[in-house]
């Protein structure tokens, strides 16, 4: 059986704010829709499922995020995920300039949880809290692999 990662789905409080954040970082919106109906109820497992969705793709064409903002049932606010919580953890991106990526994130009010770390001579990386409390990891490769 062949298997391929399709996308990572993230429920958000404000889809427009979240799209702006990720498109400023370089992702592209490849689709938008509003979904509802019996098929959506069955697929997701929620009665009366009604949501705005957007699919964003990374510039390399290899990764996609599916964002959804619930219209019904009401979205449930939770405490933002911490790095050591069990379950869905974070979304990570490789960037070629972490300082530039952090400048873009700061325009959206998003800053590193603690700072930027250097892992050996391999990566500079950081975690930040994005829109709707999404944990986002940014990593810049310092030394190209041979």
PDB file of C-alpha atoms in Angstrom:
ATOM      1  CA  UNK A   1       0.000   0.000   0.000  1.00  0.00           C
ATOM      2  CA  UNK A   2       1.338   3.432  -0.937  1.00  0.00           C
ATOM      3  CA  UNK A   3       0.912   6.255   1.565  1.00  0.00           C
ATOM      4  CA  UNK A   4       1.592   9.983   1.216  1.00  0.00           C
ATOM      5  CA  UNK A   5       1.072  12.842   3.665  1.00  0.00           C
ATOM      6  CA  UNK A   6      -1.784  14.941   2.290  1.00  0.00           C
ATOM      7  CA  UNK A   7      -1.791  17.929   4.672  1.00  0.00           C
ATOM      8  CA  UNK A   8      -1.841  19.029   8.278  1.00  0.00           C
ATOM      9  CA  UNK A   9      -5.213  20.383   9.410  1.00  0.00           C
ATOM     10  CA  UNK A  10      -5.449  23.193  11.940  1.00  0.00           C
ATOM     11  CA  UNK A  11      -8.636  24.660  13.440  1.00  0.00           C
ATOM     12  CA  UNK A  12      -8.247  28.419  13.786  1.00  0.00           C
ATOM     13  CA  UNK A  13     -10.112  31.253  15.448  1.00  0.00           C
ATOM     14  CA  UNK A  14      -9.792  33.665  12.484  1.00  0.00           C
ATOM     15  CA  UNK A  15      -9.040  32.160   9.074  1.00  0.00           C
ATOM     16  CA  UNK A  16      -8.177  35.504   7.444  1.00  0.00           C
ATOM     17  CA  UNK A  17      -5.650  36.405  10.151  1.00  0.00           C
ATOM     18  CA  UNK A  18      -4.076  32.963   9.891  1.00  0.00           C
ATOM     19  CA  UNK A  19      -3.912  33.047   6.084  1.00  0.00           C
ATOM     20  CA  UNK A  20      -2.200  36.457   6.268  1.00  0.00           C
ATOM     21  CA  UNK A  21       0.415  35.100   8.701  1.00  0.00           C
ATOM     22  CA  UNK A  22       1.285  32.019   6.643  1.00  0.00           C
ATOM     23  CA  UNK A  23       1.192  33.767   3.252  1.00  0.00           C
ATOM     24  CA  UNK A  24       3.525  36.461   4.583  1.00  0.00           C
ATOM     25  CA  UNK A  25       5.907  33.641   5.521  1.00  0.00           C
ATOM     26  CA  UNK A  26       5.766  32.431   1.900  1.00  0.00           C
ATOM     27  CA  UNK A  27       2.956  29.872   1.653  1.00  0.00           C
ATOM     28  CA  UNK A  28       0.395  30.220  -1.137  1.00  0.00           C
ATOM     29  CA  UNK A  29      -3.362  29.743  -0.938  1.00  0.00           C
ATOM     30  CA  UNK A  30      -4.237  26.965  -3.391  1.00  0.00           C
ATOM     31  CA  UNK A  31      -7.892  26.573  -2.483  1.00  0.00           C
ATOM     32  CA  UNK A  32     -10.734  27.969  -0.385  1.00  0.00           C
ATOM     33  CA  UNK A  33     -14.231  26.724   0.265  1.00  0.00           C
ATOM     34  CA  UNK A  34     -17.054  26.547   2.757  1.00  0.00           C
ATOM     35  CA  UNK A  35     -18.015  22.973   3.566  1.00  0.00           C
ATOM     36  CA  UNK A  36     -21.176  21.532   5.077  1.00  0.00           C
ATOM     37  CA  UNK A  37     -23.710  18.802   4.524  1.00  0.00           C
ATOM     38  CA  UNK A  38     -24.058  15.122   5.235  1.00  0.00           C
ATOM     39  CA  UNK A  39     -20.734  14.221   3.623  1.00  0.00           C
ATOM     40  CA  UNK A  40     -18.920  16.723   5.853  1.00  0.00           C
ATOM     41  CA  UNK A  41     -20.749  15.461   8.972  1.00  0.00           C
ATOM     42  CA  UNK A  42     -19.737  11.890   8.116  1.00  0.00           C
ATOM     43  CA  UNK A  43     -16.126  12.629   7.183  1.00  0.00           C
ATOM     44  CA  UNK A  44     -15.380  14.790  10.227  1.00  0.00           C
ATOM     45  CA  UNK A  45     -17.706  13.131  12.730  1.00  0.00           C
ATOM     46  CA  UNK A  46     -19.595  16.280  13.773  1.00  0.00           C
ATOM     47  CA  UNK A  47     -23.327  16.809  13.301  1.00  0.00           C
ATOM     48  CA  UNK A  48     -24.068  20.063  11.503  1.00  0.00           C
ATOM     49  CA  UNK A  49     -20.403  20.468  10.491  1.00  0.00           C
ATOM     50  CA  UNK A  50     -20.042  23.810   8.698  1.00  0.00           C
ATOM     51  CA  UNK A  51     -16.644  25.434   8.236  1.00  0.00           C
ATOM     52  CA  UNK A  52     -14.639  27.834   6.115  1.00  0.00           C
ATOM     53  CA  UNK A  53     -11.505  26.116   4.824  1.00  0.00           C
ATOM     54  CA  UNK A  54      -8.329  27.179   3.065  1.00  0.00           C
ATOM     55  CA  UNK A  55      -5.465  25.047   1.775  1.00  0.00           C
ATOM     56  CA  UNK A  56      -2.019  26.623   1.734  1.00  0.00           C
ATOM     57  CA  UNK A  57       1.067  25.165   0.077  1.00  0.00           C
ATOM     58  CA  UNK A  58       4.760  25.640   0.779  1.00  0.00           C
ATOM     59  CA  UNK A  59       6.851  27.181  -2.019  1.00  0.00           C
ATOM     60  CA  UNK A  60       8.563  23.843  -2.728  1.00  0.00           C
ATOM     61  CA  UNK A  61       5.165  22.264  -3.417  1.00  0.00           C
ATOM     62  CA  UNK A  62       5.777  19.460  -0.910  1.00  0.00           C
ATOM     63  CA  UNK A  63       3.779  20.553   2.145  1.00  0.00           C
ATOM     64  CA  UNK A  64       0.238  21.760   2.706  1.00  0.00           C
ATOM     65  CA  UNK A  65      -1.740  23.148   5.625  1.00  0.00           C
ATOM     66  CA  UNK A  66      -5.525  22.960   5.711  1.00  0.00           C
ATOM     67  CA  UNK A  67      -6.956  25.699   7.882  1.00  0.00           C
ATOM     68  CA  UNK A  68     -10.541  25.569   9.036  1.00  0.00           C
ATOM     69  CA  UNK A  69     -12.677  28.074  10.929  1.00  0.00           C
ATOM     70  CA  UNK A  70     -15.841  26.508  12.328  1.00  0.00           C
ATOM     71  CA  UNK A  71     -19.163  28.207  11.740  1.00  0.00           C
ATOM     72  CA  UNK A  72     -21.041  25.295  13.366  1.00  0.00           C
ATOM     73  CA  UNK A  73     -20.687  23.721  15.820  1.00  0.00           C
ATOM     74  CA  UNK A  74     -19.054  26.525  17.761  1.00  0.00           C
ATOM     75  CA  UNK A  75     -15.304  26.298  17.992  1.00  0.00           C
ATOM     76  CA  UNK A  76     -14.047  25.273  21.419  1.00  0.00           C
ATOM     77  CA  UNK A  77     -11.306  27.388  22.910  1.00  0.00           C
ATOM     78  CA  UNK A  78      -8.532  25.401  24.553  1.00  0.00           C
ATOM     79  CA  UNK A  79      -5.318  26.330  26.241  1.00  0.00           C
ATOM     80  CA  UNK A  80      -2.535  26.721  23.691  1.00  0.00           C
ATOM     81  CA  UNK A  81      -0.455  23.578  23.235  1.00  0.00           C
ATOM     82  CA  UNK A  82       2.828  23.574  25.111  1.00  0.00           C
ATOM     83  CA  UNK A  83       5.941  21.951  23.636  1.00  0.00           C
ATOM     84  CA  UNK A  84       5.616  18.974  26.034  1.00  0.00           C
ATOM     85  CA  UNK A  85       1.842  18.346  25.642  1.00  0.00           C
ATOM     86  CA  UNK A  86       0.744  14.993  24.249  1.00  0.00           C
ATOM     87  CA  UNK A  87      -1.051  15.191  20.915  1.00  0.00           C
ATOM     88  CA  UNK A  88      -0.725  17.450  17.913  1.00  0.00           C
ATOM     89  CA  UNK A  89       2.389  19.396  18.624  1.00  0.00           C
ATOM     90  CA  UNK A  90       3.535  21.987  16.125  1.00  0.00           C
ATOM     91  CA  UNK A  91       4.070  22.801  12.468  1.00  0.00           C
ATOM     92  CA  UNK A  92       7.705  23.268  11.409  1.00  0.00           C
ATOM     93  CA  UNK A  93       9.198  25.136   8.479  1.00  0.00           C
ATOM     94  CA  UNK A  94      12.699  25.341   7.069  1.00  0.00           C
ATOM     95  CA  UNK A  95      13.582  28.911   6.147  1.00  0.00           C
ATOM     96  CA  UNK A  96      16.633  30.315   4.433  1.00  0.00           C
ATOM     97  CA  UNK A  97      16.751  33.403   6.693  1.00  0.00           C
ATOM     98  CA  UNK A  98      15.379  32.975  10.218  1.00  0.00           C
ATOM     99  CA  UNK A  99      15.865  36.657  11.067  1.00  0.00           C
ATOM    100  CA  UNK A 100      13.716  37.698   8.093  1.00  0.00           C
ATOM    101  CA  UNK A 101      11.075  35.091   9.005  1.00  0.00           C
ATOM    102  CA  UNK A 102      10.993  36.433  12.571  1.00  0.00           C
ATOM    103  CA  UNK A 103      10.575  40.008  11.299  1.00  0.00           C
ATOM    104  CA  UNK A 104       7.558  38.842   9.286  1.00  0.00           C
ATOM    105  CA  UNK A 105       6.130  36.949  12.277  1.00  0.00           C
ATOM    106  CA  UNK A 106       6.615  40.008  14.516  1.00  0.00           C
ATOM    107  CA  UNK A 107       4.411  42.052  12.161  1.00  0.00           C
ATOM    108  CA  UNK A 108       1.644  39.646  13.192  1.00  0.00           C
ATOM    109  CA  UNK A 109       2.457  40.003  16.899  1.00  0.00           C
ATOM    110  CA  UNK A 110       4.255  36.627  16.984  1.00  0.00           C
ATOM    111  CA  UNK A 111       7.607  36.338  18.741  1.00  0.00           C
ATOM    112  CA  UNK A 112       9.791  33.433  19.900  1.00  0.00           C
ATOM    113  CA  UNK A 113       8.686  31.675  23.082  1.00  0.00           C
ATOM    114  CA  UNK A 114      12.158  32.186  24.504  1.00  0.00           C
ATOM    115  CA  UNK A 115      14.665  33.081  21.779  1.00  0.00           C
ATOM    116  CA  UNK A 116      16.614  31.656  18.873  1.00  0.00           C
ATOM    117  CA  UNK A 117      18.859  28.696  19.632  1.00  0.00           C
ATOM    118  CA  UNK A 118      21.740  27.202  17.688  1.00  0.00           C
ATOM    119  CA  UNK A 119      21.896  23.410  17.484  1.00  0.00           C
ATOM    120  CA  UNK A 120      25.576  22.640  17.036  1.00  0.00           C
ATOM    121  CA  UNK A 121      26.689  24.119  13.756  1.00  0.00           C
ATOM    122  CA  UNK A 122      23.675  22.620  11.999  1.00  0.00           C
ATOM    123  CA  UNK A 123      20.566  24.772  12.671  1.00  0.00           C
ATOM    124  CA  UNK A 124      19.327  28.023  14.150  1.00  0.00           C
ATOM    125  CA  UNK A 125      15.803  27.380  15.370  1.00  0.00           C
ATOM    126  CA  UNK A 126      12.980  28.712  17.468  1.00  0.00           C
ATOM    127  CA  UNK A 127       9.373  28.068  18.470  1.00  0.00           C
ATOM    128  CA  UNK A 128       6.848  30.865  18.316  1.00  0.00           C
ATOM    129  CA  UNK A 129       3.140  31.163  18.987  1.00  0.00           C
ATOM    130  CA  UNK A 130       1.257  31.945  15.756  1.00  0.00           C
ATOM    131  CA  UNK A 131      -2.366  32.937  15.196  1.00  0.00           C
ATOM    132  CA  UNK A 132      -4.915  30.987  17.275  1.00  0.00           C
ATOM    133  CA  UNK A 133      -2.054  29.851  19.513  1.00  0.00           C
ATOM    134  CA  UNK A 134      -0.513  27.565  16.859  1.00  0.00           C
ATOM    135  CA  UNK A 135       3.012  26.472  17.772  1.00  0.00           C
ATOM    136  CA  UNK A 136       5.282  27.169  14.794  1.00  0.00           C
ATOM    137  CA  UNK A 137       8.913  26.061  14.576  1.00  0.00           C
ATOM    138  CA  UNK A 138      11.251  27.925  12.253  1.00  0.00           C
ATOM    139  CA  UNK A 139      14.641  26.395  11.407  1.00  0.00           C
ATOM    140  CA  UNK A 140      17.480  27.738   9.289  1.00  0.00           C
ATOM    141  CA  UNK A 141      20.077  25.225   8.149  1.00  0.00           C
ATOM    142  CA  UNK A 142      23.560  26.576   8.825  1.00  0.00           C
ATOM    143  CA  UNK A 143      25.654  23.874   7.243  1.00  0.00           C
ATOM    144  CA  UNK A 144      24.573  22.178   4.041  1.00  0.00           C
ATOM    145  CA  UNK A 145      24.614  18.387   4.126  1.00  0.00           C
ATOM    146  CA  UNK A 146      27.197  16.741   1.896  1.00  0.00           C
TER     147      UNK A 146
END
